[in-house]
Coordinates of C-alpha atoms in Angstrom, one line a residue:
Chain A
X1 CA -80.2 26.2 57.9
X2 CA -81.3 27.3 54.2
X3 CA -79.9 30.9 54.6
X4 CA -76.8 31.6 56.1
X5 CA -75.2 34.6 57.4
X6 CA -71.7 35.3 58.6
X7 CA -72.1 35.0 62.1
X8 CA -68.9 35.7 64.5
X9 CA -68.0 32.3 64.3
X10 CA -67.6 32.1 60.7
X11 CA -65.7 35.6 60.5
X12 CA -63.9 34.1 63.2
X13 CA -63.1 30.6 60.9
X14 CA -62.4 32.2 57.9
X15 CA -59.8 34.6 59.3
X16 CA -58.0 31.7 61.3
X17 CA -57.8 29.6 58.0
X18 CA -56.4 33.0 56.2
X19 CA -53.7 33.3 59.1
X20 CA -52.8 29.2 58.4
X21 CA -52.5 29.5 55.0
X22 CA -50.5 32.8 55.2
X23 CA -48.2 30.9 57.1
X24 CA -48.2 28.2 55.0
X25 CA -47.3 29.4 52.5
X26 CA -45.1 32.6 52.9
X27 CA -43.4 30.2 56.4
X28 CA -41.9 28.2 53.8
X29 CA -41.2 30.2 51.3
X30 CA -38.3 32.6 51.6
X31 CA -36.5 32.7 48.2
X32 CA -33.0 32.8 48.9
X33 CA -31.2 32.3 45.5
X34 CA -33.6 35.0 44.2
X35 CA -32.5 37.0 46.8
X36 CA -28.6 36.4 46.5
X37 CA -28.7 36.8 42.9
X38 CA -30.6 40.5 42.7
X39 CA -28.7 41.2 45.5
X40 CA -25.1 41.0 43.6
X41 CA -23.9 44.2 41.2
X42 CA -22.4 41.6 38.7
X43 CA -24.1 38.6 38.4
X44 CA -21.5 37.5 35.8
X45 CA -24.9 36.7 33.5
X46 CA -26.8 38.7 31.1
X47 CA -29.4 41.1 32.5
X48 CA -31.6 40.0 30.5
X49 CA -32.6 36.8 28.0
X50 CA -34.8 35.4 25.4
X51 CA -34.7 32.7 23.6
X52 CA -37.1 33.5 21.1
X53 CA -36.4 30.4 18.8
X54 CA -37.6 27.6 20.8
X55 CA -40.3 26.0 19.8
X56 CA -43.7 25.9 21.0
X57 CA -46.0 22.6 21.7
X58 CA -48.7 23.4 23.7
X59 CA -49.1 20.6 26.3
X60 CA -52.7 18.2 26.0
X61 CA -54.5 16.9 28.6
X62 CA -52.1 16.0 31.4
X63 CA -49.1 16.1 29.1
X64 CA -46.7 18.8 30.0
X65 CA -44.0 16.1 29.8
X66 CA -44.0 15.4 26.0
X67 CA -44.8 18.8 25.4
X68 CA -41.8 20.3 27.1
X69 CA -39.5 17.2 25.8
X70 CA -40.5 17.4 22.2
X71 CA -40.2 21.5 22.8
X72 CA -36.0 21.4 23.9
X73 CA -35.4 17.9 21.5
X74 CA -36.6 20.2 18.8
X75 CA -34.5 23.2 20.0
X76 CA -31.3 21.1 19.7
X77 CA -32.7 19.8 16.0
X78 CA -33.7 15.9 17.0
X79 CA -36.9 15.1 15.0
X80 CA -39.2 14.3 17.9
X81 CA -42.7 15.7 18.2
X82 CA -44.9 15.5 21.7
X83 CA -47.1 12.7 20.2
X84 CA -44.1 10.4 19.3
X85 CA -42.9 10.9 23.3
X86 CA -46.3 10.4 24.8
X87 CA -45.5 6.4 24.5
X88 CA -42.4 7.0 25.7
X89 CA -42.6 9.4 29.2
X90 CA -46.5 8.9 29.8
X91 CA -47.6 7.0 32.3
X92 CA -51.0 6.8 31.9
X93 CA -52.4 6.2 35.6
X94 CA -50.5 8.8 37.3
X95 CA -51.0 11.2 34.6
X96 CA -47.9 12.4 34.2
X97 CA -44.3 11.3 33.3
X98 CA -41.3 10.9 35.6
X99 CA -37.9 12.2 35.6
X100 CA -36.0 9.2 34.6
X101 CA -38.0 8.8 31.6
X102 CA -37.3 12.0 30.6
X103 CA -34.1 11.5 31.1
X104 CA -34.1 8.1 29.5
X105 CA -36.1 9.4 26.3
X106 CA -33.8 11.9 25.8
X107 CA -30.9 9.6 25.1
X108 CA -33.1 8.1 22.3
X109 CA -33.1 10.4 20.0
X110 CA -29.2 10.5 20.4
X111 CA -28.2 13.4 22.5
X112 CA -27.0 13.7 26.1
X113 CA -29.6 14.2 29.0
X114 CA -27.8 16.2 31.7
X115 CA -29.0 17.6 34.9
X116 CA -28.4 21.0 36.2
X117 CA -26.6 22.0 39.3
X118 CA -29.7 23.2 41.3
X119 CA -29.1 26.5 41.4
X120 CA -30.8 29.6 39.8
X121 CA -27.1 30.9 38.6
X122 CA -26.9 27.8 36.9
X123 CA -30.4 27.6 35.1
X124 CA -29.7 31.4 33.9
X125 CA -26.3 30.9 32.9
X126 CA -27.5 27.7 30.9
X127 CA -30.4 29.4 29.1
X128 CA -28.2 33.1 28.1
X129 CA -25.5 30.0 27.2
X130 CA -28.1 29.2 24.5
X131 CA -29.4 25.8 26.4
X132 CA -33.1 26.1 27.3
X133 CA -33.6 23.9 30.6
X134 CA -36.6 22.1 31.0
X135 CA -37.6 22.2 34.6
X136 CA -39.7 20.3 36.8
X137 CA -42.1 22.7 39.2
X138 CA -44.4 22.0 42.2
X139 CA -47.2 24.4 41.5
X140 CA -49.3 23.4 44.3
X141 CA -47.7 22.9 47.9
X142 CA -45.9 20.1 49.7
X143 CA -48.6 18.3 51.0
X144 CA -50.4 19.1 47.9
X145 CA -48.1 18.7 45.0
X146 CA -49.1 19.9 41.2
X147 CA -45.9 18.2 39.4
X148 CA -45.3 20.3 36.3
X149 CA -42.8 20.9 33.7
X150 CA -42.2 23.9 31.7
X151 CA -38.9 25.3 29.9
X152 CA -37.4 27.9 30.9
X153 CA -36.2 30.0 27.8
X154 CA -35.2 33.4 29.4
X155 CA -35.5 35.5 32.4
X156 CA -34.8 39.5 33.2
X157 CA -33.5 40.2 36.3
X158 CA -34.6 44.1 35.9
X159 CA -38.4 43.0 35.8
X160 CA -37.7 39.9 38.2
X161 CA -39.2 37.7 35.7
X162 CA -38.1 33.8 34.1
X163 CA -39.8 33.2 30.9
X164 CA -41.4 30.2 30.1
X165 CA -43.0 27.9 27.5
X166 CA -45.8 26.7 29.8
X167 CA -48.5 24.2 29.7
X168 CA -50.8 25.8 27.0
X169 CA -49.2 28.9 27.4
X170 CA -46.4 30.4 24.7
X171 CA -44.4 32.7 26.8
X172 CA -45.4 32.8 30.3
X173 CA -43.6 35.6 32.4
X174 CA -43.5 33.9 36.1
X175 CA -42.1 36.0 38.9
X176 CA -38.9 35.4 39.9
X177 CA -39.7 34.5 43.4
X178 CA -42.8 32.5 42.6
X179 CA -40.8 30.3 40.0
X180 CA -37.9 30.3 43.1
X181 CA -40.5 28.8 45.4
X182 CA -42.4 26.4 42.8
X183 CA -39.2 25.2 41.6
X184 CA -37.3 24.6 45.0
X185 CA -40.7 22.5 46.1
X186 CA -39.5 20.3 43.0
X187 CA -36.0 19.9 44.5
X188 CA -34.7 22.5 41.7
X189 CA -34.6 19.5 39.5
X190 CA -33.8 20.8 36.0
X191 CA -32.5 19.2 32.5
X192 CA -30.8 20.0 29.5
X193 CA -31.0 18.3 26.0
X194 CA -26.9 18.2 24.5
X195 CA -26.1 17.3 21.2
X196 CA -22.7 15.0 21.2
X197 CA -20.0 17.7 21.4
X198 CA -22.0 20.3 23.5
X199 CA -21.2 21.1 27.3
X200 CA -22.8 22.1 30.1
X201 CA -21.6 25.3 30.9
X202 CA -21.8 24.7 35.2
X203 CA -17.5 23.9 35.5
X204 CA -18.2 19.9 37.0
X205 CA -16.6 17.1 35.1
X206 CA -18.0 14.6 37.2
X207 CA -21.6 15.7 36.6
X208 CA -20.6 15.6 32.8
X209 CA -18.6 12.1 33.4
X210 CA -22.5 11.1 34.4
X211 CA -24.5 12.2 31.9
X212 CA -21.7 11.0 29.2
X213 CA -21.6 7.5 30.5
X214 CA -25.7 7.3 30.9
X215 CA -25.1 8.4 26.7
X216 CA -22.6 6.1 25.8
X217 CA -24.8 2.9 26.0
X218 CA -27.4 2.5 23.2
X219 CA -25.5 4.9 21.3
X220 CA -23.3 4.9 18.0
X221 CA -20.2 4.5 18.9
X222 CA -19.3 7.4 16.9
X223 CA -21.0 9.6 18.9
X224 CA -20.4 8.6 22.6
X225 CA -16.6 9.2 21.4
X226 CA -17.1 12.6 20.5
X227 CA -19.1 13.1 23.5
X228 CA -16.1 11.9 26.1
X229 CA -13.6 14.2 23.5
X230 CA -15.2 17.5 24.2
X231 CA -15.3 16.4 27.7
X232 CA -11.9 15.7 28.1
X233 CA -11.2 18.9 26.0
X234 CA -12.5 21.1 28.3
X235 CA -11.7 18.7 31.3
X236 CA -8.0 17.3 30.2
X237 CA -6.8 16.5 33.9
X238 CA -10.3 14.8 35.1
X239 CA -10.0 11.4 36.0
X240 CA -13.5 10.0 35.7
X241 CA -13.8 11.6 32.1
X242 CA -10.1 9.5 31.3
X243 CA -11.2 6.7 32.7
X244 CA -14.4 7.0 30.9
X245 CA -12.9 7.6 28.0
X246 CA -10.3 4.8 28.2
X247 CA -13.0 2.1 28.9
X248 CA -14.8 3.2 25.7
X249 CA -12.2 3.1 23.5
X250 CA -11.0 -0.2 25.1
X251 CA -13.9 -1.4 24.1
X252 CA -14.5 -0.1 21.2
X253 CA -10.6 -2.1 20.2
X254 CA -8.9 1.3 20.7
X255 CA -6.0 -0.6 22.8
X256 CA -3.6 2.5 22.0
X257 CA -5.3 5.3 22.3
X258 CA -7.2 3.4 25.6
X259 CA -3.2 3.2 26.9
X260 CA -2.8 7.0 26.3
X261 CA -5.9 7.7 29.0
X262 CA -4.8 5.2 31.6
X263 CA -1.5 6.3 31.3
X264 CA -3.3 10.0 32.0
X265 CA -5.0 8.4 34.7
X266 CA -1.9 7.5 36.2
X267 CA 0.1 10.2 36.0
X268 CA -2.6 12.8 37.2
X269 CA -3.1 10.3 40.3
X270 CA -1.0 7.6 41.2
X271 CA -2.4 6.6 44.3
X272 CA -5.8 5.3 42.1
X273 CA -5.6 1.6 41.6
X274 CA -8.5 1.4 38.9
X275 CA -6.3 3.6 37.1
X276 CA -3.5 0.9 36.9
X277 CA -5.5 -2.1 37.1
X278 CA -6.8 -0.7 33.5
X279 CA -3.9 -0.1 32.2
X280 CA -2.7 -2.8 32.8
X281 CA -5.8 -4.8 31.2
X282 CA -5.3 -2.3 28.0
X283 CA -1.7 -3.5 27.8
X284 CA -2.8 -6.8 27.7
X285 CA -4.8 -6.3 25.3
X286 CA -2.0 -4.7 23.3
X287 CA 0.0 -7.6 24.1
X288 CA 2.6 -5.7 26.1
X289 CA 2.6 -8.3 28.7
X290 CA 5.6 -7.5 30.6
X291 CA 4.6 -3.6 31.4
X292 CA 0.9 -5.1 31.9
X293 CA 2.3 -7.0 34.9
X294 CA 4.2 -3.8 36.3
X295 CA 1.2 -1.8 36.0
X296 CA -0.9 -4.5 37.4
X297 CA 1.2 -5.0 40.8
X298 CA 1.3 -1.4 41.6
X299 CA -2.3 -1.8 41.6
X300 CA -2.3 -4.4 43.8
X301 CA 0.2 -2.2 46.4
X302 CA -2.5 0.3 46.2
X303 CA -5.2 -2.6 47.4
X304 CA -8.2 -1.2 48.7
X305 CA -12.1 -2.3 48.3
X306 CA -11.1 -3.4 44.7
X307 CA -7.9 -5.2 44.9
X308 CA -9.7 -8.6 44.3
X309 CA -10.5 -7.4 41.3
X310 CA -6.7 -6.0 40.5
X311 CA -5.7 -9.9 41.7
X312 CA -7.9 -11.5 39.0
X313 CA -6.5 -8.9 36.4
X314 CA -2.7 -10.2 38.1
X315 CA -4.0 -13.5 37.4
X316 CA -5.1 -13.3 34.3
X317 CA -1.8 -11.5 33.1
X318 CA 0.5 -13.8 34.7
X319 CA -1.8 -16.9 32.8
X320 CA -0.9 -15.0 29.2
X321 CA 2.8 -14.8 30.2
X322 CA 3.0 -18.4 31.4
X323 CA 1.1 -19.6 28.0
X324 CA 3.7 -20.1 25.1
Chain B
X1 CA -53.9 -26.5 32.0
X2 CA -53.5 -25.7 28.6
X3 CA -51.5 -22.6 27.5
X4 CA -54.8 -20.9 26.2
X5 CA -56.0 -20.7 29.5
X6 CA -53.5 -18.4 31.1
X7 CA -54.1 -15.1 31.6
X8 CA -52.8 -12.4 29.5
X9 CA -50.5 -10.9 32.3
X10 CA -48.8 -13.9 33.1
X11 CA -48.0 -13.8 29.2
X12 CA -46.7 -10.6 29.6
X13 CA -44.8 -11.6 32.6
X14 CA -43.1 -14.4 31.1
X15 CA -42.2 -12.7 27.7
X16 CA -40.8 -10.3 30.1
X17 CA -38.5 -13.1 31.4
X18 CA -37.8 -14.3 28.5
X19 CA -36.7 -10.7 27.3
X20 CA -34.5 -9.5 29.9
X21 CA -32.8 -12.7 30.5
X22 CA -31.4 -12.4 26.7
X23 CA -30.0 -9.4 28.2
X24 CA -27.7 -10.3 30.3
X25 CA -24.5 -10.0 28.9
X26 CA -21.2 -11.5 30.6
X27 CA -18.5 -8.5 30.9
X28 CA -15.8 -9.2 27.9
X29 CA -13.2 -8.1 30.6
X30 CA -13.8 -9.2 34.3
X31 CA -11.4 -7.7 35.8
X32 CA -11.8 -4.1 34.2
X33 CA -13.0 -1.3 36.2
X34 CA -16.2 -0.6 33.9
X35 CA -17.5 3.0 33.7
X36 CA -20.8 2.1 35.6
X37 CA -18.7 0.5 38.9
X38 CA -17.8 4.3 38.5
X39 CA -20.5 5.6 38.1
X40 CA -22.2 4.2 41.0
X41 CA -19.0 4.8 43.5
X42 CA -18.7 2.6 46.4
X43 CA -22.0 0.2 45.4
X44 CA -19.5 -2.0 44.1
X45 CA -20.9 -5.3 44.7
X46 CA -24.4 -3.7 43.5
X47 CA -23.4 -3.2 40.0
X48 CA -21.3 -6.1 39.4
X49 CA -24.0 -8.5 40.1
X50 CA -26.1 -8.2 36.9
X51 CA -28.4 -10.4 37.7
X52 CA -29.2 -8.5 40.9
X53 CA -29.9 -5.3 38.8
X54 CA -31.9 -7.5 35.6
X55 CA -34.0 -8.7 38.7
X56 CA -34.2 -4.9 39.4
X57 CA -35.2 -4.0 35.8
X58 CA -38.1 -6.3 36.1
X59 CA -39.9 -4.5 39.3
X60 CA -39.6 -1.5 37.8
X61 CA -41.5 -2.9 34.4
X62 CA -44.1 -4.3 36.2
X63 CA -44.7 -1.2 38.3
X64 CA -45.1 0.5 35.1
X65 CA -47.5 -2.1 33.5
X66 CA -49.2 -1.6 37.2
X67 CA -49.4 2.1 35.9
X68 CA -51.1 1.4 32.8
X69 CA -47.9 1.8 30.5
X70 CA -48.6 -0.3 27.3
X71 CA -46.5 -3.7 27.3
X72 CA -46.2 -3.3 23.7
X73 CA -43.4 -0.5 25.1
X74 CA -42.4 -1.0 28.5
X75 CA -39.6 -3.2 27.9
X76 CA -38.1 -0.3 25.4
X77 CA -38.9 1.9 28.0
X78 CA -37.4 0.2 31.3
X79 CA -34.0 -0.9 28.9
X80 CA -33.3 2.6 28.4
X81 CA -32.6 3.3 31.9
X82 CA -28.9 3.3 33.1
X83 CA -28.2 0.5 35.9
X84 CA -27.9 4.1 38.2
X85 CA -31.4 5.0 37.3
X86 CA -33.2 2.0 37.5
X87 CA -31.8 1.6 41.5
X88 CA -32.7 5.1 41.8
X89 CA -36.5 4.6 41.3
X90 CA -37.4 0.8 42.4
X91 CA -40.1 0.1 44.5
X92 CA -40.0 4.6 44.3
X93 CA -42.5 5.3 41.4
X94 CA -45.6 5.7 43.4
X95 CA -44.4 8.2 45.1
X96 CA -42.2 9.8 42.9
X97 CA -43.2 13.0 41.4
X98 CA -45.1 12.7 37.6
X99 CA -45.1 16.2 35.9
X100 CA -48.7 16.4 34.7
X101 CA -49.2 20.1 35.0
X102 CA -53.0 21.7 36.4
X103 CA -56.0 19.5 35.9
X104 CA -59.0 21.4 35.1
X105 CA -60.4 19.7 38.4
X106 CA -57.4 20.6 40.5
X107 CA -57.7 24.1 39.0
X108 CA -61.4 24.7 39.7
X109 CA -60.7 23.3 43.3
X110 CA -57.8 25.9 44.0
X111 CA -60.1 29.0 42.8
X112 CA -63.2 28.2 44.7
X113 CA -61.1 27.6 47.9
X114 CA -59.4 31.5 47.3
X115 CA -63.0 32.9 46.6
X116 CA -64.4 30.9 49.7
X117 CA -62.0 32.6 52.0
X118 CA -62.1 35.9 50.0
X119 CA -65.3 35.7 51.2
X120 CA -66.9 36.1 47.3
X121 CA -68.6 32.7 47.5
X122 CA -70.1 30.6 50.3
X123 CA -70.4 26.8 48.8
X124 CA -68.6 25.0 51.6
X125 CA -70.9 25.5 54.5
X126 CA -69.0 26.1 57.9
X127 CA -66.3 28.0 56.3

């Protein structure tokens, strides 16, 4: 048939496929955190935000994820430009780069990679905090994903809007709902770049204890210490950040100040045998033999999953005391 | 065989070896509770067999050199991940989402579909 006119069939087609995609794409679509958060009077952030300082790389072919890296690294004053990432987060035959090298890049150029609670509260809080977030966005739909990152440097609740540098463009205002939905189909995956010292403003130690321990390998020991510090400064009582903390500076030949934190540790929970099987391996360390092996046994009354590993520390303490 | 007549990725492969073996290190302390037995919770027996996650490691880089990554980097790259991460995306990473942002193509694609059902254009017969 060379020409074609709408017959009812086609009027017919083209309405049903309407209806399908409607449902598509509104069915799944409901923006619930956008919802919650216009909703409240006081959402405890700023009405409104920019972040007019950061940077601007406009992305090349295929390469949002240097862009957007280079674009926050620069933000928090690391030297790193999108060209010097490409080697490091591109992967050439999927044309894109993945989370964990993002993540993994970041650490290089010595500053902490942390992941956001998922939660628009959260993102906004981070960027009127002064932290842009880069975030990771399905532009397309489920079964036909567009994986893309942009970073977010503002929003205003008034107009709805979150501000982005995106792709080629320098400030992109996305509807609020339309970033809700493109960023949930991305599992509301977001990141921000810390310099050692900086915290997350979200109140959860143990996402921090995370993101500090992914830091402290590969890194100068000066700065992994300062990293666990602020921690602990703003989290004094949390075990995984003392018991972070302790390890490090076990390591590192701090015996003393190692004691200090497993001591912490043990007073803030007693029941927690890693707690005293560590102290008991600082003490050792620090030669105090006789409270190592006090420490050491209440580990072992503890028992649990670990308490083969609290008999090998028993072991190797009662070995030091036998040896002249 | 001489060694002139192996192919370049079983070079690769082996230099691979070579690398990550060196990097396996031996705990200084056994019996310490490290930060990444921590980190990773209750996969105890996961993290403390280091060979286990080296072997790990190497999947990972050779899905990557299976991704066209340049070998002159993958090693770098893959070393940089934490123990956590590396479990996290083994034997994942083709089906893992890539941030690329919109191809041109893709692009195109999307805004002669809307026109088609707007009803402006008529290319895909049957519509």
């Amino acid at each position: 048939m060379l020409c074609r006119f709408p017959t009812d069939f086609q009027v017919f087609s083209r309405l049903l496929i309407l209806a399908v995609l409607t449902v598509v794409l509104t069915g799944c679509s409901t923006t619930p955190q956008t919802n919650s958060l216009l909703a409240r009077k006081d959402a405890g952030i700023p009405p409104r935000i920019e972040l007019t300082s950061v940077p601007f790389h406009p992305q090349e072919q295929y390469q949002c994820g240097p862009a957007a890296l280079a674009t926050v690294l620069e933000f928090s004053d690391a030297e790193a430009t999108p060209n010097a990432l490409v080697p490091q987060v591109y992967v050439p035959d999927r044309q894109g780069s993945f989370q964990v090298e993002m993540l993994a890049a970041t650490r290089r150029y010595q500053r902490l990679a942390h992941v956001i609670e998922p939660t628009l509260d959260t993102l906004f809080a981070s960027v009127a905090a002064g932290q842009p977030v880069l975030i990771l966005q399905n532009l397309g739909l489920n079964w036909y994903p567009r994986w893309h990152y942009a970073v977010v440097v503002g929003y205003d609740l008034e107009r709805r809007q979150v501000l982005l540098r995106s792709g080629v463009t320098k400030r992109y205002a996305m509807g609020m709902k339309l970033f809700e939905r493109t960023w949930r189909r991305a599992d509301h995956w977001g990141m921000v770049v810390l310099a050692p010292g900086e915290l997350p403003v979200a109140d959860n130690p143990r996402a921090y204890f995370l993101s500090a321990a992914a830091f402290e390998t590969n890194t100068p020991p000066l700065l992994a210490d300062r990293a666990w510090r602020s921690g602990l400064e703003r989290w004094p009582t949390s075990i995984e950040l003392l018991m972070g903390h302790g390890n490090f500076l076990h390591g590192q030949g701090s015996f003393d100040t190692a004691i200090e934190r497993f001591l912490a540790v043990t007073e803030q929970a007693p029941g927690y045998g890693p707690g005293h099987n560590n102290l008991a391996q600082a003490l050792l360390s620090a030669n105090r033999r006789a409270e190592a092996l006090a420490s050491v046994r209440r580990a072992v009354a503890i028992g649990g999953e670990l308490e083969a590993v609290y008999r090998e520390t028993l072991h190797q303490i009662e070995s030091a005391l036998a040896a002249p | 065989m001489s060694l002139t007549a192996l192919k370049p990725r079983f070079f690769v492969s082996l230099l691979m070896l070579v690398f990550s073996l060196a990097c396996i290190q031996a705990p200084v302390h056994a019996a310490m509770i490290g930060t990444d037995v921590l980190v990773a919770g209750t996969e105890l027996e996961m993290q403390r067999d280091a060979l286990r996650e080296q072997l790990m490691r190497d999947d990972v880089m050779e899905e990557l050199l299976a991704l066209g990554v340049d070998p002159a980097t993958v090693n770098e790259r893959v070393n940089r991940m934490t123990a956590a991460e590396i479990s996290q995306v083994q034997g994942q990473l083709d089906s893992l989402p890539a941030g690329s942002g919109l191809g041109t193509v893709a692009l195109v694609l999307l805004i002669l579909i809307l026109l088609e059902i707007a009803g402006v254009i008529d290319i895909f017969p049957g519509l």
